[in-house]
Amino acid sequence: MDLYSGLPFWIIKNALYDYNKPLQEDLKIDVAIIGSGITGSLVAHELCEAGIKCAIFDKRTVATGSTAASTAQLQYEIDVPLSQMLKDVGEKKAVQAYQSSLQSITDLENVLKQVNVKADFKRVSTIFLASNRKGRRMIGEEYDVRTQYGLPVSYLDEEQLLKEYGIEGFGALYNDQSAQMDAYAAATGILNYHHSKKELDIYSPVEIVSYQEKREGYDLKTKGGFVISCKYVIIAAGFEAGQFLPKEVMQLNSTYALVTNPIADVQFWKEKSLIWETQSPYFYMRSTADNRIMMGGEDEPFRNPKVRDLLLRKKVRKLSYKLKKMFPEIKFEVSMAWCGTFSSTKDGLPFIGAWPGKKRMLYALGYGGNGITFSMIAAQIIRNTLDGKKDDRADTFGFERLSE
């Protein structure tokens, strides 16, 4: 399936990671990672650091799936507010999910420093806007619970929001612990680092069409007819992981994004904060390293790629209108626009680890708006699992919660 269409900014901004190595013979490897995007790259990094022999397989050119279309806003805030998540999954899991997401931003920053890949990583603040009176009540509750559990947050009332950010609204939550980056540059940079050190094999394009469980691992059969024998297989293929799942665990959605022409620094809002809103579906926006505005949203349930793509122009017009309404003084033109498919879960949490009873197939499925931070968490949990170390986060993000 086409994961996106249009003209994603990151593919234009970066030189294509020009790598081609299809599998041409049967292969034996300790760990096979399916997916070369930001999730697969982070899993590979953690395993390489642990000295675990692994290889990446992707049916596309490296990192040109969903990663290339990501707006890459890194927030500890999850699609489901903490005040709601406490009711849905209980205090322990909800608080751990938020605290883990907060820590993962620093962990991502440290990984990029370690492999010497800048990827436009930048610490920025976040504004979580109340879209209406209902949203104002919600952020009030959210402020209380985040404060209770020691999460970074402050409250901006309507007057402060207008005075400091020039935004007319119903108030907002603020924190200074978020970040943004170029996910495509991060993924390819991490992979290249370990590949150049001969710690990681990468095979692309290689499509896995079937698999067979064995006593001590899996045999993966490729479209070319070759067999990959491995002790463990890690599924880091986003919503395309469906062929490896016993049942559907996510909902598919279509999302739309645009990037403007570069604008002057003085035109930007305060701190170039990440901005998103309480309304569902919500819009979100950020800046880029070359002073563009990147904005996304207008999500709706996914039906098929053709329907998704036909809506692109209409959705971009709506996003542009919202941007003009919020910041009428900013003069901009849309330079590029794209749409893509992503997955979400009912409780807002990813699925990480093995399906109950299947210990040698592990999943790193960072579904939702926090896919990249969830991917960092998944990479660490999977490393600990293969190292035989207990990770308390595994219970929070595991499949067992499906039966609770």
XYZ file of C-alpha atoms in Angstrom:
404
model
C 0.000 0.000 0.000
C 1.110 3.587 -0.598
C 1.732 4.992 2.885
C 1.578 8.579 1.663
C 1.234 10.692 -1.451
C 2.056 14.263 -2.376
C 5.428 15.851 -1.695
C 6.755 15.211 1.837
C 9.170 17.958 2.865
C 11.885 15.659 4.247
C 12.385 13.820 0.957
C 13.057 17.150 -0.762
C 15.187 18.579 2.041
C 17.523 15.595 2.358
C 19.637 13.732 -0.126
C 18.088 10.305 -0.647
C 19.883 7.587 1.284
C 20.922 5.823 -1.899
C 21.191 2.234 -0.742
C 20.198 -0.880 -2.649
C 20.934 -4.420 -1.502
C 18.247 -7.001 -2.254
C 18.605 -10.421 -0.668
C 20.034 -12.900 -3.187
C 20.491 -16.013 -1.048
C 19.175 -17.689 2.075
C 20.347 -16.015 5.269
C 20.777 -16.878 8.938
C 20.752 -14.081 11.500
C 20.126 -13.804 15.234
C 17.551 -11.010 14.942
C 15.637 -9.868 11.858
C 14.107 -6.380 12.062
C 11.321 -5.714 9.566
C 11.096 -1.991 8.818
C 13.850 0.580 8.227
C 12.061 3.715 9.417
C 12.731 5.582 12.643
C 11.339 2.679 14.698
C 13.480 0.027 13.031
C 16.543 2.247 13.192
C 16.158 2.837 16.934
C 15.627 -0.871 17.580
C 18.722 -1.643 15.512
C 20.706 0.962 17.456
C 19.803 -0.511 20.821
C 20.560 -4.068 19.690
C 23.879 -3.076 18.134
C 24.836 -1.309 21.340
C 24.036 -4.513 23.231
C 26.211 -6.540 20.858
C 23.242 -8.450 19.425
C 23.713 -9.403 15.775
C 20.813 -8.117 13.719
C 19.787 -7.145 10.202
C 17.180 -4.760 8.783
C 14.781 -5.729 6.002
C 12.458 -3.369 4.152
C 10.369 -3.771 1.013
C 10.967 -0.097 0.158
C 13.969 2.127 -0.221
C 15.416 2.710 3.241
C 13.252 4.932 5.488
C 10.879 6.021 2.714
C 7.731 4.712 4.392
C 5.801 6.633 7.051
C 8.994 8.112 8.500
C 9.457 10.290 5.425
C 6.004 11.823 5.977
C 6.258 12.376 9.742
C 6.033 15.904 11.124
C 8.267 14.665 13.982
C 6.942 16.625 16.942
C 8.364 15.063 20.112
C 6.098 15.548 23.110
C 5.565 13.744 26.385
C 1.874 14.514 25.969
C -0.094 11.565 24.564
C -3.179 11.727 22.323
C -5.312 10.579 25.268
C -5.048 13.166 28.087
C -3.616 11.926 31.374
C -6.848 12.842 33.170
C -8.716 10.434 30.862
C -5.995 7.788 30.750
C -6.088 7.473 34.537
C -9.691 6.316 34.191
C -9.029 4.078 31.178
C -5.923 2.118 32.215
C -5.402 2.961 35.880
C -2.974 5.165 37.764
C 0.177 3.050 37.486
C 0.070 2.551 33.721
C -1.158 6.047 32.897
C 1.503 7.805 34.953
C 4.242 5.477 33.738
C 3.210 6.071 30.134
C 3.501 9.843 30.531
C 6.731 9.694 32.523
C 8.279 7.282 30.000
C 7.302 9.571 27.136
C 8.957 12.493 28.887
C 12.189 10.550 29.421
C 12.218 9.251 25.851
C 12.786 12.761 24.439
C 16.076 13.016 26.316
C 16.949 9.446 25.356
C 16.402 10.284 21.674
C 18.569 13.350 22.012
C 21.333 11.242 23.536
C 21.123 8.616 20.777
C 21.561 11.283 18.100
C 24.540 12.727 19.961
C 26.072 9.270 20.311
C 25.891 8.508 16.580
C 26.799 12.112 15.689
C 23.620 12.725 13.695
C 22.128 16.180 14.171
C 18.836 15.603 12.273
C 17.711 19.163 13.131
C 16.970 18.021 16.682
C 15.899 21.057 18.681
C 14.417 21.521 22.120
C 11.247 23.607 21.951
C 8.250 24.371 24.117
C 4.679 23.188 23.552
C 1.375 25.051 23.640
C -1.689 22.816 24.139
C -4.616 25.041 23.159
C -8.138 24.783 24.496
C -10.238 24.863 21.315
C -13.499 25.736 23.076
C -15.111 25.909 26.520
C -15.120 22.136 26.793
C -11.415 22.173 26.019
C -10.873 24.801 28.708
C -12.457 22.509 31.306
C -10.324 19.648 30.088
C -7.012 21.502 30.289
C -7.989 22.625 33.791
C -8.340 18.998 34.851
C -5.210 18.101 32.943
C -3.205 20.813 34.656
C -4.248 19.477 38.054
C -3.277 15.851 37.385
C -0.008 16.693 35.641
C 0.938 18.874 38.578
C -0.060 16.112 40.991
C 2.294 13.631 39.317
C 5.197 16.026 38.889
C 5.011 16.473 35.131
C 6.265 19.763 33.639
C 3.291 22.041 33.005
C 2.069 25.577 33.520
C -1.270 27.217 32.782
C -1.863 30.150 30.434
C -5.219 31.870 30.784
C -6.898 33.640 27.870
C -5.221 36.962 28.648
C -1.730 35.457 28.884
C -2.257 33.454 25.700
C -3.212 36.581 23.770
C -0.539 38.795 25.284
C 2.376 36.369 24.993
C 1.485 34.451 21.810
C -1.002 36.627 19.993
C -3.520 33.785 19.985
C -7.183 34.344 20.759
C -8.390 31.254 22.573
C -9.706 29.666 25.723
C -6.380 29.190 27.475
C -3.579 26.671 27.087
C -1.127 24.395 28.847
C 2.575 25.101 28.405
C 5.714 23.066 28.939
C 9.323 23.544 27.877
C 10.300 19.861 27.602
C 9.341 19.087 23.997
C 11.480 18.816 20.876
C 11.322 18.485 17.102
C 13.533 16.854 14.496
C 13.884 15.502 10.975
C 12.826 11.859 11.355
C 14.117 10.824 7.921
C 17.598 12.239 8.593
C 17.575 10.622 12.043
C 16.627 7.163 10.757
C 19.069 7.107 7.854
C 21.818 8.614 9.994
C 21.443 5.990 12.714
C 21.376 3.148 10.196
C 24.383 4.482 8.318
C 26.347 4.823 11.569
C 25.974 1.169 12.494
C 26.198 -0.096 8.917
C 29.468 1.755 8.329
C 30.874 0.177 11.499
C 29.878 -3.249 10.121
C 27.570 -3.791 13.097
C 24.379 -3.934 11.038
C 23.345 -5.493 7.732
C 20.633 -3.733 5.722
C 18.652 -5.442 2.961
C 16.462 -3.253 0.756
C 14.256 -3.837 -1.130
C 13.229 -7.155 0.425
C 9.576 -8.019 0.996
C 8.580 -10.688 3.518
C 5.561 -12.555 2.161
C 5.166 -15.353 4.715
C 6.699 -16.759 7.864
C 6.839 -20.015 9.758
C 7.417 -20.410 13.460
C 10.050 -22.930 14.509
C 11.104 -24.259 17.878
C 13.925 -21.753 18.173
C 12.798 -18.860 16.018
C 11.275 -18.134 12.617
C 11.768 -18.740 8.934
C 10.808 -15.679 6.891
C 10.158 -16.213 3.206
C 10.842 -13.323 0.825
C 9.078 -12.391 -2.373
C 12.214 -13.491 -4.195
C 11.885 -16.995 -2.757
C 14.739 -16.817 -0.254
C 14.493 -17.790 3.420
C 15.708 -15.752 6.382
C 16.221 -17.974 9.422
C 16.333 -16.041 12.685
C 16.095 -16.610 16.423
C 13.946 -13.512 16.854
C 11.985 -11.283 14.516
C 11.152 -7.678 15.404
C 8.133 -6.143 13.657
C 8.762 -2.419 13.217
C 6.530 -1.941 10.191
C 3.900 0.443 11.545
C 0.342 -0.275 10.470
C 1.679 -2.681 7.838
C 2.468 -4.982 10.747
C -1.035 -6.366 10.308
C 0.166 -9.414 8.364
C 2.179 -10.465 11.430
C -0.528 -9.870 14.035
C -3.041 -12.535 15.124
C -5.773 -9.906 15.103
C -6.233 -6.212 14.390
C -5.182 -3.981 17.283
C -5.247 -0.527 15.684
C -7.478 1.838 13.770
C -6.276 3.371 10.502
C -6.561 7.095 9.876
C -5.653 9.493 7.104
C -3.780 12.666 7.977
C -2.770 15.714 5.963
C 0.172 18.105 6.183
C 1.644 21.174 4.550
C 4.813 23.201 4.754
C 5.003 26.894 3.881
C 7.635 28.983 2.207
C 10.347 30.282 4.601
C 9.234 33.310 6.615
C 11.139 35.867 8.659
C 12.003 35.121 12.287
C 9.992 38.133 13.437
C 6.814 36.653 11.952
C 6.881 33.577 14.178
C 4.993 33.200 17.413
C 6.879 33.214 20.721
C 9.620 30.550 21.059
C 8.436 28.860 17.862
C 6.572 26.525 20.191
C 4.934 23.350 19.003
C 1.183 24.017 18.932
C -1.680 21.548 19.070
C -5.257 21.688 20.314
C -7.829 19.881 22.425
C -10.343 19.409 19.606
C -10.541 15.979 17.990
C -9.285 15.604 15.359
C -6.725 18.249 16.260
C -4.337 20.324 14.187
C -0.665 20.654 15.051
C 2.131 22.932 13.872
C 5.850 23.543 14.259
C 8.705 25.394 12.628
C 11.523 23.921 10.549
C 15.251 24.636 10.642
C 14.910 26.904 7.593
C 12.025 28.912 9.084
C 9.038 27.274 7.449
C 5.773 26.481 9.189
C 4.815 22.809 9.095
C 1.195 22.075 9.907
C -0.866 18.913 9.951
C -4.239 17.544 10.908
C -7.705 17.217 9.380
C -7.512 13.495 10.217
C -10.325 11.154 9.345
C -10.878 7.380 9.296
C -8.908 5.701 6.528
C -10.917 4.041 3.765
C -8.433 3.514 0.968
C -5.473 5.392 -0.550
C -7.492 6.751 -3.477
C -10.104 8.400 -1.259
C -7.357 9.720 1.037
C -5.451 11.242 -1.880
C -8.502 12.831 -3.512
C -9.100 14.844 -0.336
C -5.594 16.347 -0.246
C -6.385 19.706 -1.883
C -9.513 20.213 0.208
C -7.730 19.343 3.447
C -4.779 21.614 2.685
C -7.178 24.503 2.080
C -8.751 23.872 5.487
C -5.370 23.745 7.214
C -4.309 26.954 5.488
C -7.523 28.655 6.617
C -6.897 27.625 10.238
C -3.344 28.924 10.078
C -4.493 32.274 8.660
C -7.232 32.540 11.256
C -4.854 31.913 14.140
C -2.046 34.141 12.841
C -3.601 36.609 10.345
C -0.439 38.729 10.361
C 1.718 35.917 8.950
C 1.971 36.064 5.166
C 2.700 32.633 3.742
C 2.312 30.384 0.739
C 2.068 26.595 0.782
C 5.227 25.141 -0.748
C 4.540 21.426 -0.318
C 1.700 19.238 0.886
C 1.172 15.545 1.463
C -1.153 13.034 3.044
C -0.483 9.749 4.740
C -1.929 6.856 6.676
C -1.208 6.224 10.334
C -2.550 4.018 13.089
C -3.986 4.736 16.508
C -5.197 2.686 19.471
C -8.215 3.102 21.715
C -6.180 3.876 24.819
C -3.573 6.014 23.043
C -0.743 3.636 23.937
C 1.591 1.697 21.651
C 1.969 -2.067 21.496
C 5.427 -3.250 22.468
C 6.757 -6.761 23.080
C 5.603 -10.281 22.303
C 2.077 -11.484 21.690
C 1.091 -13.707 24.625
C 2.532 -17.176 24.003
C 4.765 -16.030 21.104
C 8.079 -15.131 22.727
C 10.267 -14.893 19.640
C 8.241 -12.410 17.590
C 8.426 -8.975 19.196
C 6.533 -5.876 18.115
C 7.600 -2.241 18.151
C 4.374 -0.530 17.157
C 4.430 3.138 18.138
C 0.901 3.934 17.062
C -0.589 7.408 17.506
C 0.745 10.951 17.507
C 3.685 9.962 19.718
C 5.080 7.349 17.372
C 8.715 8.470 17.591
C 8.911 8.750 21.372
C 7.070 5.428 21.654
C 9.622 3.948 19.250
C 12.458 4.947 21.564
C 10.680 3.224 24.445
C 10.043 0.134 22.292
C 13.706 -0.112 21.295
C 14.782 -0.065 24.933
C 12.193 -2.611 26.062
C 13.120 -4.993 23.234
C 16.821 -4.665 24.015
C 16.133 -5.482 27.667
C 13.916 -8.408 26.690
C 16.597 -9.983 24.501
C 19.190 -9.278 27.187
C 17.042 -11.130 29.717
C 16.478 -8.004 31.809
C 13.125 -7.118 33.349
C 11.593 -3.852 32.164
C 8.610 -2.637 34.164
C 7.347 -0.658 31.180
C 6.624 -3.894 29.293
C 3.413 -4.417 31.272
C 2.165 -0.906 30.503
C 2.703 -1.176 26.755
C 2.168 -4.923 26.230
C -0.593 -6.837 24.461
C -1.933 -8.304 27.694
C -4.029 -5.180 28.207
C -6.243 -6.246 25.294
C -7.850 -8.828 27.565
C -8.234 -6.522 30.571
